[in-house]
GROMACS .gro file of C-alpha atoms in nm:
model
  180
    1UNK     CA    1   9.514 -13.543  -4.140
    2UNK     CA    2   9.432 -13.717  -4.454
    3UNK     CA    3   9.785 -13.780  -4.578
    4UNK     CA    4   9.890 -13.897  -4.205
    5UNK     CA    5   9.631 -14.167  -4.237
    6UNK     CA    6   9.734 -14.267  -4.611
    7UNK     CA    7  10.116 -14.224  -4.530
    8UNK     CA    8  10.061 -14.459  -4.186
    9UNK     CA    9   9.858 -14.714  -4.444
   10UNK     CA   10  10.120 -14.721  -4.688
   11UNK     CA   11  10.425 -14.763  -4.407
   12UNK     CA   12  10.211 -15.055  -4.282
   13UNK     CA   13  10.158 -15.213  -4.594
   14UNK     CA   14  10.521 -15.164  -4.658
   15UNK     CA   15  10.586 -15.328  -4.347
   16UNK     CA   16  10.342 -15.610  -4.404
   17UNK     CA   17  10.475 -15.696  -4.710
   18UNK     CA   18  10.818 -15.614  -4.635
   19UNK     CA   19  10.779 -15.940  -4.415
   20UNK     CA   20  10.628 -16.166  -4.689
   21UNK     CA   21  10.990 -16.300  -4.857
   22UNK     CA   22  10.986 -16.628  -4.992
   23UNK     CA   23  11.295 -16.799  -5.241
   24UNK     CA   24  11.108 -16.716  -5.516
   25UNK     CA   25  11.142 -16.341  -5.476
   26UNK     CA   26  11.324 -16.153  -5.736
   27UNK     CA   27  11.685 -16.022  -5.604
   28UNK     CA   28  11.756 -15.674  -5.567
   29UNK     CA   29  11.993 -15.670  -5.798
   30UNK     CA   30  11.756 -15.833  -6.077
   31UNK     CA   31  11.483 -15.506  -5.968
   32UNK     CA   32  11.727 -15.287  -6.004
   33UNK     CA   33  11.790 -15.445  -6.380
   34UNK     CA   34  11.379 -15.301  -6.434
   35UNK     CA   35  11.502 -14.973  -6.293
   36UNK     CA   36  11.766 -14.919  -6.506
   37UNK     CA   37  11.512 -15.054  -6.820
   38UNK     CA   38  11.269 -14.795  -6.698
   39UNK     CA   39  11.516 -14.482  -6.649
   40UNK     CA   40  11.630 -14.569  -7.020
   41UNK     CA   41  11.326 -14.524  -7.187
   42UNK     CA   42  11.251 -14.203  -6.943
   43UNK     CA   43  11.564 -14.085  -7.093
   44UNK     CA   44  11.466 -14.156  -7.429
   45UNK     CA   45  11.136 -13.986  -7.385
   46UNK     CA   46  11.303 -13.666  -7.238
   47UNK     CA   47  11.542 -13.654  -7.557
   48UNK     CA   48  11.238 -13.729  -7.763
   49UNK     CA   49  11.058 -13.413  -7.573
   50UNK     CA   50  11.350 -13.201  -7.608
   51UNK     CA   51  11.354 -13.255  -8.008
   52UNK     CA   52  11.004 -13.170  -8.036
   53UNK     CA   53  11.008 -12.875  -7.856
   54UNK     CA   54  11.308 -12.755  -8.057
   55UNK     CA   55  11.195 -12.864  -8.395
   56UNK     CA   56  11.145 -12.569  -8.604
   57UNK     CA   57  11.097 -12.754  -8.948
   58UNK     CA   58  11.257 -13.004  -9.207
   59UNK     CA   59  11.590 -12.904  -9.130
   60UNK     CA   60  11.592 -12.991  -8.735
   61UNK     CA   61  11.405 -13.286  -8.932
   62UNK     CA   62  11.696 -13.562  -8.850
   63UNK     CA   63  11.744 -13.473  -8.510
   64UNK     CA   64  11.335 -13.555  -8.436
   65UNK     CA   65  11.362 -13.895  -8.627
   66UNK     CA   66  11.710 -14.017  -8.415
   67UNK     CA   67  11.526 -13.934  -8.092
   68UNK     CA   68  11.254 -14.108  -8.158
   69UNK     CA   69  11.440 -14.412  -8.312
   70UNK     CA   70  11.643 -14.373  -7.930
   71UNK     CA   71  11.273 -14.476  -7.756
   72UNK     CA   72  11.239 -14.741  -8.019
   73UNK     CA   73  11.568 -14.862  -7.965
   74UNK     CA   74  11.525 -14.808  -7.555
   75UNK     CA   75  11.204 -15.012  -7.564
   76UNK     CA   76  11.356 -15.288  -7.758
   77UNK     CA   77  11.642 -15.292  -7.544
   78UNK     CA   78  11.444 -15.261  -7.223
   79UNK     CA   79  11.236 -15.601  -7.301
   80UNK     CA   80  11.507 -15.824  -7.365
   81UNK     CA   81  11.692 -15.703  -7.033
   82UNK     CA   82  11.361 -15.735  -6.849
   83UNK     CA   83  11.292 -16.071  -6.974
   84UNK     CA   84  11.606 -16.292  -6.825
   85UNK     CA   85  11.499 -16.135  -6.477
   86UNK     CA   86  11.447 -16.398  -6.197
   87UNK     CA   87  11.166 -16.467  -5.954
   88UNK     CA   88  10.919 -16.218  -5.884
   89UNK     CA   89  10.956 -15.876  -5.801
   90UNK     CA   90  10.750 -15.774  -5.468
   91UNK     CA   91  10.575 -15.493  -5.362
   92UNK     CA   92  10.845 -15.364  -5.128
   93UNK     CA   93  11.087 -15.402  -5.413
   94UNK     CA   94  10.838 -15.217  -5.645
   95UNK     CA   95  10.749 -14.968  -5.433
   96UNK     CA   96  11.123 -14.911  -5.353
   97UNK     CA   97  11.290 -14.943  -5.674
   98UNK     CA   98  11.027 -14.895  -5.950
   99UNK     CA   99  10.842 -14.609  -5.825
  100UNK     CA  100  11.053 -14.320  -5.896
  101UNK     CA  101  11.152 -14.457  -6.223
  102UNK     CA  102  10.770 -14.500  -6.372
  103UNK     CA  103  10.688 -14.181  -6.254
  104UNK     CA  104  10.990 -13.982  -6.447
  105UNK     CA  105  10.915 -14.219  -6.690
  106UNK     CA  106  10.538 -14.099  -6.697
  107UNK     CA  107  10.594 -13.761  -6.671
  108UNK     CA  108  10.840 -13.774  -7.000
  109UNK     CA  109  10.648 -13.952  -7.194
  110UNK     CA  110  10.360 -13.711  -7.133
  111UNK     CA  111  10.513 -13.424  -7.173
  112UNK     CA  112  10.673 -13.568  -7.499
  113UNK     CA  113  10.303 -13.639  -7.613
  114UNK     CA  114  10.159 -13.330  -7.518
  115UNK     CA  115  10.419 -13.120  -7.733
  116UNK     CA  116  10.346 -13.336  -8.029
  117UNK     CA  117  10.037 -13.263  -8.010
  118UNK     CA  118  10.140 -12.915  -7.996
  119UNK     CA  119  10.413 -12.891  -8.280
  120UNK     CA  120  10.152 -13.127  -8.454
  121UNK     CA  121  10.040 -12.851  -8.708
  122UNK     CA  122  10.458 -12.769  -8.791
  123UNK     CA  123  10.501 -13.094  -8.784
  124UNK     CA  124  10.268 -13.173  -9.090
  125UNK     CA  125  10.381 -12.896  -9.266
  126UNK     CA  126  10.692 -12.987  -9.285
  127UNK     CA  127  10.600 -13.329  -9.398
  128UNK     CA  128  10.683 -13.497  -9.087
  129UNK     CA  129  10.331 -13.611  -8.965
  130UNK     CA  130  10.366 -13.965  -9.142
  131UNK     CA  131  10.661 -14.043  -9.025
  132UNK     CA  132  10.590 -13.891  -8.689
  133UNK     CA  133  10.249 -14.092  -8.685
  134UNK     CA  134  10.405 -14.418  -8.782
  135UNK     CA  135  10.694 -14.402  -8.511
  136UNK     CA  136  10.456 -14.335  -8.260
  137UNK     CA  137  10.248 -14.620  -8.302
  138UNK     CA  138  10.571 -14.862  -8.348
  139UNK     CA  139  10.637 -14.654  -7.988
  140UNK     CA  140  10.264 -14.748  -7.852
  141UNK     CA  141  10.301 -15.111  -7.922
  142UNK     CA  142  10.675 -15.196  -7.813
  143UNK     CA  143  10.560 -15.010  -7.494
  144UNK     CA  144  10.255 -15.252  -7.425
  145UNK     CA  145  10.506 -15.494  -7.479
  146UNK     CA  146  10.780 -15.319  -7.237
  147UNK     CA  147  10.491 -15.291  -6.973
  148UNK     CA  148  10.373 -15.661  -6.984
  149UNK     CA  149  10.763 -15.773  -6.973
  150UNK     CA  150  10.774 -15.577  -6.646
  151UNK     CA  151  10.393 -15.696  -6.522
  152UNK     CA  152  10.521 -16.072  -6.572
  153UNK     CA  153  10.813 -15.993  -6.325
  154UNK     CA  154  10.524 -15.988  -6.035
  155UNK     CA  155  10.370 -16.255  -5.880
  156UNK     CA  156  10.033 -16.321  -6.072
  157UNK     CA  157   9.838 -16.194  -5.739
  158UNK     CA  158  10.011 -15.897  -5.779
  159UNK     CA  159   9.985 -15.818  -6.143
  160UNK     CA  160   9.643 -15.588  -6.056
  161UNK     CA  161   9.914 -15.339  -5.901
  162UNK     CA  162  10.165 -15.346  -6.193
  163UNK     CA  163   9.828 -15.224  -6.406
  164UNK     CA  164   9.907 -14.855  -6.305
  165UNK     CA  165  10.193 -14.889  -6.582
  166UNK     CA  166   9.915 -14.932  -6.830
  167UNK     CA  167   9.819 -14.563  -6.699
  168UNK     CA  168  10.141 -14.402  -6.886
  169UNK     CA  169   9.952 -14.634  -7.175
  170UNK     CA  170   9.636 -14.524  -7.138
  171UNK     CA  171   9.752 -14.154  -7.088
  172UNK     CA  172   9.944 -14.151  -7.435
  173UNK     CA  173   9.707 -14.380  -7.587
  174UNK     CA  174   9.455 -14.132  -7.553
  175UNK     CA  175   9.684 -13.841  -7.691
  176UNK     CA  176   9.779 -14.044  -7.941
  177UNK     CA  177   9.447 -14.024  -8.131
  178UNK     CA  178   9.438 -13.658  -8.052
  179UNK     CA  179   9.770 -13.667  -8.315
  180UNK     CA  180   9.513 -13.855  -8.612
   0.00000   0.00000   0.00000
């Protein structure tokens, strides 16, 4: 009963706001530009995941640092294809287009967090917990940067919404001092 009433809310807000264009709106095209941004560094995060979980020591060693340099390089990326990006992006388009996206995008990076924190005591043995520790926090700041590039795509009335991207933040920010 519940999710009846919250799914006939959301299909009227969609509707609602599906009716609330103006010629400042952001094209589709230009939203699915974010997408794409936001499947990249989901991507990135799943590679990063998948060389954690399979790092056994110094010698798997190079494979751990080019992953991670891939979500450097995917952040970086991501903000200077974000920021040319025209008009702003509704709530329809966000819901549409974006959702999906910051979700995988969540998950990965969690799960990517999560078995850091795991491998953590491996990774320090094998000398890897600077260089792990540093990455990450270059990682932590380009993505409050890749997350305010996408929050300045929405109208300012909207920008409250775009703050559940700061929850992927929040989620690894709090990990991330879990790895100190």
């Amino acid at each position: 009963m519940r999710f009846t009433s919250a799914f006939g809310a959301v299909a009227t807000f969609v509707a609602v706001a599906s009716a609330q264009t103006n010629p400042g709106d952001a094209s589709d095209a230009d939203v699915a530009i974010v997408a794409q941004q936001l499947s990249n560094v989901g991507v990135a995060a799943l590679n990063l995941d998948y060389a954690v979980t399979n790092f056994t020591g110094p010698s798997s060693g190079p494979a751990l640092q080019s992953s991670s340099n891939d979500v450097v390089t995917a952040l970086t990326n991501g903000i200077s294809n974000i920021q040319p990006v025209q008009g702003n992006i509704t709530i329809t388009q966000g819901v549409q287009q974006l959702l999906t996206p910051t979700n995988l995008l969540n998950s990965n990076v969690t799960a990517a967090v999560n078995d850091t924190i795991n491998r953590k005591q491996l990774l320090v043995d094998s000398c890897y917990g600077p260089t792990v520790l540093s990455t990450l926090n270059q990682q932590y700041n380009l993505s409050l940067s890749f997350r305010d590039a996408i929050a300045s795509k929405f109208a300012e009335s909207n920008r409250g919404l775009v703050t559940s991207l700061a929850a992927v933040n929040r989620s690894v920010e709090l990990r991330y001092w879990q790895l100190l």
